[in-house]
Short mmCIF file of C-alpha atoms and ligand atoms in Angstrom, two decimals:
data_model
loop_
_atom_site.label_atom_id
_atom_site.label_comp_id
_atom_site.label_asym_id
_atom_site.label_seq_id
_atom_site.Cartn_x
_atom_site.Cartn_y
_atom_site.Cartn_z
CA UNK H 1 100.45 93.75 100.77
CA UNK H 2 101.31 96.50 103.05
CA UNK H 3 103.96 95.31 105.11
CA UNK H 4 105.03 97.13 108.32
CA UNK H 5 108.65 96.30 107.95
CA UNK H 6 109.77 98.69 105.14
CA UNK H 7 107.95 101.51 106.78
CA UNK H 8 109.57 100.86 110.19
CA UNK H 9 112.89 100.54 108.46
CA UNK H 10 112.67 103.86 106.93
CA UNK H 11 111.58 105.77 110.17
CA UNK H 12 114.46 104.09 111.95
CA UNK H 13 116.79 105.11 109.35
CA UNK H 14 115.41 108.94 110.22
CA UNK H 15 115.52 108.23 113.61
CA UNK H 16 119.25 107.02 113.63
CA UNK H 17 120.37 109.99 111.70
CA UNK H 18 118.73 112.43 114.33
CA UNK H 19 120.45 110.24 117.19
CA UNK H 20 123.68 110.76 115.75
CA UNK H 21 122.88 114.73 115.50
CA UNK H 22 122.13 114.69 118.99
CA UNK H 23 125.43 112.60 119.90
CA UNK H 24 127.49 115.63 118.22
CA UNK H 25 125.69 117.78 121.00
CA UNK H 26 126.67 115.21 123.65
CA UNK H 27 122.65 114.22 124.03
CA UNK H 28 121.83 110.63 123.92
CA UNK H 29 117.75 109.99 123.65
CA UNK H 30 116.56 108.17 126.39
CA UNK H 31 113.20 106.26 126.85
CA UNK H 32 111.85 105.06 130.14
CA UNK H 33 109.80 101.86 130.33
CA UNK H 34 107.42 101.63 133.03
CA UNK H 35 106.06 97.85 133.43
CA UNK H 36 103.90 96.91 136.38
CA UNK H 37 103.45 93.13 136.43
CA UNK H 38 104.67 90.29 134.35
CA UNK H 39 102.26 89.69 131.63
CA UNK H 40 104.49 87.74 129.23
CA UNK H 41 103.54 89.77 125.88
CA UNK H 42 104.62 92.75 127.77
CA UNK H 43 107.92 91.45 128.78
CA UNK H 44 108.49 90.44 125.35
CA UNK H 45 107.51 93.65 123.86
CA UNK H 46 109.82 95.42 126.48
CA UNK H 47 112.94 93.14 125.32
CA UNK H 48 112.16 94.21 121.85
CA UNK H 49 111.92 97.75 122.55
CA UNK H 50 115.27 97.76 124.57
CA UNK H 51 117.13 95.98 121.69
CA UNK H 52 115.54 98.32 118.85
CA UNK H 53 116.61 101.35 121.12
CA UNK H 54 120.10 100.02 121.49
CA UNK H 55 120.35 99.17 117.72
CA UNK H 56 119.55 103.01 116.94
CA UNK H 57 121.76 104.17 119.41
CA UNK H 58 119.49 105.22 122.28
CA UNK H 59 119.21 104.36 125.87
CA UNK H 60 116.67 102.87 127.85
CA UNK H 61 115.56 102.80 131.73
CA UNK H 62 113.38 100.10 132.59
CA UNK H 63 111.08 100.38 135.81
CA UNK H 64 109.61 96.91 136.27
CA UNK H 65 107.36 96.92 139.32
CA UNK H 66 105.19 94.19 140.98
CA UNK H 67 101.49 93.28 140.19
CA UNK H 68 100.43 94.55 143.62
CA UNK H 69 102.54 97.84 143.24
CA UNK H 70 100.21 101.11 143.94
CA UNK H 71 99.27 103.87 142.14
CA UNK H 72 101.45 106.21 144.40
CA UNK H 73 104.59 104.11 143.67
CA UNK H 74 103.78 104.30 140.13
CA UNK H 75 103.20 108.05 140.18
CA UNK H 76 106.51 108.70 142.11
CA UNK H 77 108.51 107.03 139.00
CA UNK H 78 106.47 109.10 136.89
CA UNK H 79 107.29 112.10 138.57
CA UNK H 80 111.14 111.32 138.74
CA UNK H 81 110.66 110.51 134.98
CA UNK H 82 109.44 114.08 134.35
CA UNK H 83 111.87 115.62 136.65
CA UNK H 84 115.26 114.00 135.10
CA UNK H 85 116.68 115.84 132.58
CA UNK H 86 118.29 112.96 131.01
CA UNK H 87 115.00 111.02 130.44
CA UNK H 88 113.43 112.00 126.94
CA UNK H 89 110.12 110.05 126.81
CA UNK H 90 108.19 107.50 128.46
CA UNK H 91 106.21 104.51 127.91
CA UNK H 92 103.75 103.16 130.53
CA UNK H 93 102.59 99.68 129.97
CA UNK H 94 98.62 99.36 129.75
CA UNK H 95 96.24 98.41 130.69
CA UNK H 96 97.60 98.73 134.28
CA UNK H 97 96.10 96.21 137.08
CA UNK H 98 92.52 97.09 137.78
CA UNK H 99 93.39 98.38 141.36
CA UNK H 100 95.56 101.34 139.93
CA UNK H 101 94.23 104.74 138.95
CA UNK H 102 95.27 104.50 135.31
CA UNK H 103 94.03 107.92 134.12
CA UNK H 104 95.61 109.73 136.78
CA UNK H 105 98.85 108.18 136.13
CA UNK H 106 98.39 108.76 132.16
CA UNK H 107 97.75 112.37 132.93
CA UNK H 108 100.60 112.70 135.60
CA UNK H 109 103.24 112.38 132.78
CA UNK H 110 104.28 115.74 131.01
CA UNK H 111 103.17 115.86 127.57
CA UNK H 112 106.86 116.75 126.66
CA UNK H 113 107.99 113.23 127.29
CA UNK H 114 104.71 111.13 126.88
CA UNK H 115 106.07 109.43 123.54
CA UNK H 116 102.68 107.40 123.00
CA UNK H 117 99.90 110.23 123.61
CA UNK H 118 98.50 108.69 126.70
CA UNK H 119 97.76 111.73 128.42
CA UNK H 120 94.88 114.24 128.09
CA UNK H 121 97.21 117.37 127.38
CA UNK H 122 98.85 115.09 124.55
CA UNK H 123 95.25 114.52 123.21
CA UNK H 124 94.45 117.92 123.23
CA UNK H 125 97.42 118.65 121.12
CA UNK H 126 96.12 116.15 118.66
CA UNK H 127 92.68 117.49 118.65
CA UNK H 128 93.74 121.29 118.46
CA UNK H 129 96.76 120.71 116.26
CA UNK H 130 98.76 122.24 118.72
CA UNK H 131 102.31 120.90 118.85
CA UNK H 132 102.76 119.96 122.40
CA UNK H 133 103.23 116.44 123.16
CA UNK H 134 102.80 113.70 120.82
CA UNK H 135 99.90 111.64 119.35
CA UNK H 136 99.02 108.20 120.16
CA UNK H 137 101.88 105.93 118.47
CA UNK H 138 99.71 103.62 116.70
CA UNK H 139 97.51 106.50 115.27
CA UNK H 140 100.79 108.00 113.88
CA UNK H 141 101.77 104.66 112.53
CA UNK H 142 98.69 104.50 110.28
CA UNK H 143 99.71 107.95 108.79
CA UNK H 144 103.20 107.19 108.49
CA UNK H 145 102.17 103.93 106.65
CA UNK H 146 100.00 105.68 104.16
CA UNK H 147 102.81 108.31 103.48
CA UNK H 148 105.34 105.66 103.08
CA UNK H 149 103.08 103.67 100.20
CA UNK H 150 102.45 107.38 98.78
CA UNK H 151 98.63 106.64 99.45
CA UNK H 152 97.26 110.20 99.00
CA UNK H 153 95.47 111.30 102.43
CA UNK H 154 94.30 114.61 101.32
CA UNK H 155 90.90 114.68 99.44
CA UNK H 156 90.37 110.92 100.45
CA UNK H 157 87.32 109.63 102.22
CA UNK H 158 88.51 107.80 105.08
CA UNK H 159 86.25 105.71 107.40
CA UNK H 160 87.69 104.77 110.75
CA UNK H 161 85.82 101.79 112.73
CA UNK H 162 86.46 102.68 116.07
CA UNK H 163 86.65 105.59 118.43
CA UNK H 164 88.89 104.89 121.25
CA UNK H 165 91.37 107.50 122.57
CA UNK H 166 94.16 105.09 121.96
CA UNK H 167 93.49 104.82 117.95
CA UNK H 168 90.19 105.39 116.63
CA UNK H 169 89.67 109.03 117.65
CA UNK H 170 93.29 110.08 117.24
CA UNK H 171 93.59 108.43 114.20
CA UNK H 172 90.75 110.26 112.29
CA UNK H 173 91.70 113.54 113.86
CA UNK H 174 95.37 113.06 112.10
CA UNK H 175 93.89 112.25 108.62
CA UNK H 176 91.54 115.09 109.01
CA UNK H 177 94.28 117.56 109.87
CA UNK H 178 95.92 116.05 106.55
CA UNK H 179 92.72 117.10 104.89
CA UNK H 180 91.02 113.78 104.33
CA UNK H 181 87.14 113.76 104.86
CA UNK H 182 86.15 111.15 108.00
CA UNK H 183 83.58 108.74 108.69
CA UNK H 184 83.75 107.79 112.15
CA UNK H 185 82.03 104.49 112.98
CA UNK H 186 81.44 102.57 116.40
CA UNK H 187 79.33 99.90 118.03
CA UNK H 188 76.33 101.67 117.36
CA UNK H 189 76.86 102.77 113.96
CA UNK H 190 73.86 101.60 111.42
CA UNK H 191 74.67 99.72 108.34
CA UNK H 192 78.63 99.79 109.16
CA UNK H 193 79.28 97.85 105.60
CA UNK H 194 77.88 100.81 103.72
CA UNK H 195 80.17 103.31 105.26
CA UNK H 196 83.26 101.11 104.94
CA UNK H 197 82.29 100.23 101.33
CA UNK H 198 82.07 104.14 100.56
CA UNK H 199 85.67 105.17 101.72
CA UNK H 200 88.74 105.27 99.81
CA UNK H 201 90.67 104.21 103.00
CA UNK H 202 89.21 102.16 105.85
CA UNK H 203 90.91 101.87 109.33
CA UNK H 204 89.58 98.80 111.34
CA UNK H 205 90.12 99.35 115.22
CA UNK H 206 87.61 97.51 116.76
CA UNK H 207 89.31 94.83 118.37
CA UNK H 208 86.98 92.14 116.78
CA UNK H 209 88.78 89.03 115.31
CA UNK H 210 88.25 88.79 111.53
CA UNK H 211 84.80 90.44 111.63
CA UNK H 212 85.13 92.54 108.45
CA UNK H 213 85.04 89.96 105.45
CA UNK H 214 84.21 90.31 101.58
CA UNK H 215 80.90 91.91 102.03
CA UNK H 216 82.28 94.77 103.79
CA UNK H 217 84.45 96.06 101.07
CA UNK H 218 83.91 97.03 97.38
CA UNK H 219 85.23 94.59 94.92
CA UNK H 220 86.80 97.19 92.54
CA UNK H 221 90.52 96.67 93.89
CA UNK H 222 90.26 100.65 94.79
CA UNK H 223 89.99 100.74 98.63
CA UNK H 224 92.89 100.86 101.22
CA UNK H 225 92.57 98.77 104.15
CA UNK H 226 94.54 99.49 107.22
CA UNK H 227 94.02 96.67 109.91
CA UNK H 228 94.78 98.08 113.28
CA UNK H 229 93.38 95.00 115.34
CA UNK H 230 95.54 92.70 117.53
CA UNK H 231 93.21 89.59 118.21
CA UNK H 232 93.35 86.19 118.50
CA UNK H 233 90.75 83.65 117.35
CA UNK H 234 89.05 80.89 118.73
CA UNK H 235 92.08 78.63 117.89
CA UNK H 236 94.60 81.29 119.78
CA UNK H 237 95.99 82.19 115.93
CA UNK H 238 96.83 86.03 116.07
CA UNK H 239 94.67 88.17 113.46
CA UNK H 240 93.25 91.33 112.96
CA UNK H 241 89.92 92.74 112.60
CA UNK H 242 89.63 91.73 108.60
CA UNK H 243 89.28 88.38 107.14
CA UNK H 244 92.50 88.93 105.22
CA UNK H 245 92.30 86.06 102.99
CA UNK H 246 88.80 86.85 101.96
CA UNK H 247 89.24 90.72 101.64
CA UNK H 248 92.82 90.91 100.15
CA UNK H 249 91.67 89.73 96.48
CA UNK H 250 89.20 92.63 96.00
CA UNK H 251 91.02 95.80 97.68
CA UNK H 252 93.87 97.98 96.37
CA UNK H 253 96.14 97.18 99.29
CA UNK H 254 95.89 95.85 102.84
CA UNK H 255 98.04 95.76 105.88
CA UNK H 256 98.44 92.05 107.07
CA UNK H 257 98.50 91.05 110.86
CA UNK H 258 100.91 90.17 111.97
CA UNK H 259 103.59 92.09 110.21
CA UNK H 260 101.57 95.28 109.32
CA UNK H 261 100.70 98.29 111.44
CA UNK H 262 102.08 96.81 114.79
CA UNK H 263 105.64 96.58 113.51
CA UNK H 264 105.40 100.18 112.80
CA UNK H 265 104.48 101.30 116.08
CA UNK H 266 107.54 100.89 118.21
CA UNK H 267 109.47 102.96 115.55
CA UNK H 268 107.15 105.55 116.04
CA UNK H 269 107.93 105.48 119.77
CA UNK H 270 111.57 105.78 119.29
CA UNK H 271 111.11 108.19 116.68
CA UNK H 272 109.01 110.43 119.26
CA UNK H 273 111.75 109.99 121.88
CA UNK H 274 114.47 111.24 119.57
CA UNK H 275 112.40 114.30 118.78
CA UNK H 276 111.51 114.90 122.22
CA UNK H 277 115.42 114.83 123.02
CA UNK H 278 115.99 117.48 120.10
CA UNK H 279 113.25 119.75 121.78
CA UNK H 280 114.82 119.58 124.82
CA UNK H 281 118.11 120.44 123.50
CA UNK H 282 117.14 122.84 121.13
P1 NAP N 301 88.90 99.56 122.36
O1 NAP N 301 88.92 100.68 123.26
O2 NAP N 301 87.84 98.33 123.03
O3 NAP N 301 87.78 100.32 121.36
C1 NAP N 301 86.93 99.57 120.40
C2 NAP N 301 86.13 100.32 119.25
O4 NAP N 301 85.54 99.57 118.40
C3 NAP N 301 85.26 101.22 120.23
O5 NAP N 301 84.94 102.42 119.85
C4 NAP N 301 84.03 100.21 119.97
O6 NAP N 301 82.57 101.11 119.95
C5 NAP N 301 84.17 99.99 118.48
N1 NAP N 301 83.34 98.78 118.19
C6 NAP N 301 83.19 97.54 119.07
N2 NAP N 301 82.66 96.77 118.52
C7 NAP N 301 82.10 97.29 117.34
C8 NAP N 301 81.24 96.75 116.21
N3 NAP N 301 80.51 95.88 116.25
N4 NAP N 301 81.16 97.80 114.98
C9 NAP N 301 81.73 98.85 115.25
N5 NAP N 301 82.64 99.67 116.15
C10 NAP N 301 82.79 98.53 116.93
O7 NAP N 301 90.12 98.99 121.82
P2 NAP N 301 91.37 100.12 121.01
O8 NAP N 301 92.13 100.24 122.35
O9 NAP N 301 90.81 101.05 120.64
O10 NAP N 301 91.86 98.68 120.32
C11 NAP N 301 91.40 98.26 119.19
C12 NAP N 301 91.97 97.36 118.42
O11 NAP N 301 93.20 97.83 117.99
C13 NAP N 301 92.65 96.14 119.35
O12 NAP N 301 92.46 94.90 118.52
C14 NAP N 301 93.84 96.46 119.98
O13 NAP N 301 94.43 95.33 120.51
C15 NAP N 301 94.34 97.20 118.77
N6 NAP N 301 95.69 98.09 118.93
C16 NAP N 301 96.64 97.97 117.91
C17 NAP N 301 98.01 98.52 118.14
C18 NAP N 301 98.84 98.38 117.37
O14 NAP N 301 99.96 98.80 117.72
N7 NAP N 301 98.75 97.68 116.22
C19 NAP N 301 97.87 99.40 119.26
C20 NAP N 301 96.58 99.71 119.93
C21 NAP N 301 95.34 98.98 119.72
P3 NAP N 301 82.23 101.89 121.16
O15 NAP N 301 82.71 103.18 121.35
O16 NAP N 301 80.71 102.27 120.60
O17 NAP N 301 82.21 101.09 122.22
#
C-alpha cells in the first residue's frame, strides 16, 4: 500500500530545512489562502493548511470572502497578493461560485506565486518544461510519491485516466518530462481496460467512485496504481476511482483513498511556497 503520509513527512522535512535557511536571511515563507463561501470541506482544509504551515515555521494570510463576493473583489485581493513582497504563494479555493469568472481570476495570479498551478502561464511552464511558475500540486504529488517509493518512471509505460488541466494533462506531462511513455485516456476512450492493463503505472483521475475493478488491471502483481479520485459512494463513504479491495491483491502497489495522494498535496503546496520564497530572495 502506497500511503501518502511517509511521502508528506519526507517533503515536509525538506521544506522545514528550506524555511530554516530562509529564516537566517530574515525571510518567512508566506502563503495567502483565498476562500469564497463557507463550504465545510474548504474550511476544514483551510484549517489543516494553516496548522501544517505553522508546524513548518511558515506564515499564512487567510482572505475569507462571503459566497456573494464579486469577481472584482477577489481580483483586488489577488492584485494585492501579487504586489505584496511579503507574500510568496497563493492558494485559491476552487471551484468558485458560479457567478464568478474563475478563468479570469486564475490567470490574474502571477505564476511566480501560483503554487497550485492554476493559471495558464503556470500550465504553459508545465507543458514547455520552462521553469516559471509551478505545476498543479496534485500532479507533482503523484511524481513525488513515485520517487519516494523508488518506482521507476523513466522508460515506464504510464496510462493516465483523465485529461483535465487540474490533474490528468499535467501529470502526464510531468511523467513525459521524466521519460515515461504516456497513454492518455478520457471519457471517449474505446476499450479503456485494454489501455489500463497495458501500463506499468496507471493513474486514475476521472472522479468516478470505485469505477475501476479487477477487470481493469492485470493480475500479475506488476502494475503500480495511483488513485487520485476523491469521491463519495452512494452510502456517502469517501472513496477513490479504484475498487481498492478488489484490485489491491492483483497489483504490485496502490495508493489508498483516503490516506493516499490527497495527503501529499498539501505538502507540495507548502514546498512550492518555500521554493517561491527562495526564488524571490535569491
Ligand atoms: P474533471 O475535471 O471532472 O475531469 C475528469 C476527467 O475524467 C475528464 O478528463 C474526463 O474525460 C475523464 N472521464 C470521465 N469519465 C470517464 C470515463 N468513463 N472513462 C475515462 N475517463 C473519464 O475532474 P478532475 O478535476 O480532473 O478531478 C478528477 C478526480 O481527482 C476527482 O475525483 C477529484 O476530486 C480528484 N482530485 C483529487 C485531488 C487530490 O488532491 N487528491 C486533487 C484534484 C482532483 P473527458 O475529458 O472526456 O470529459
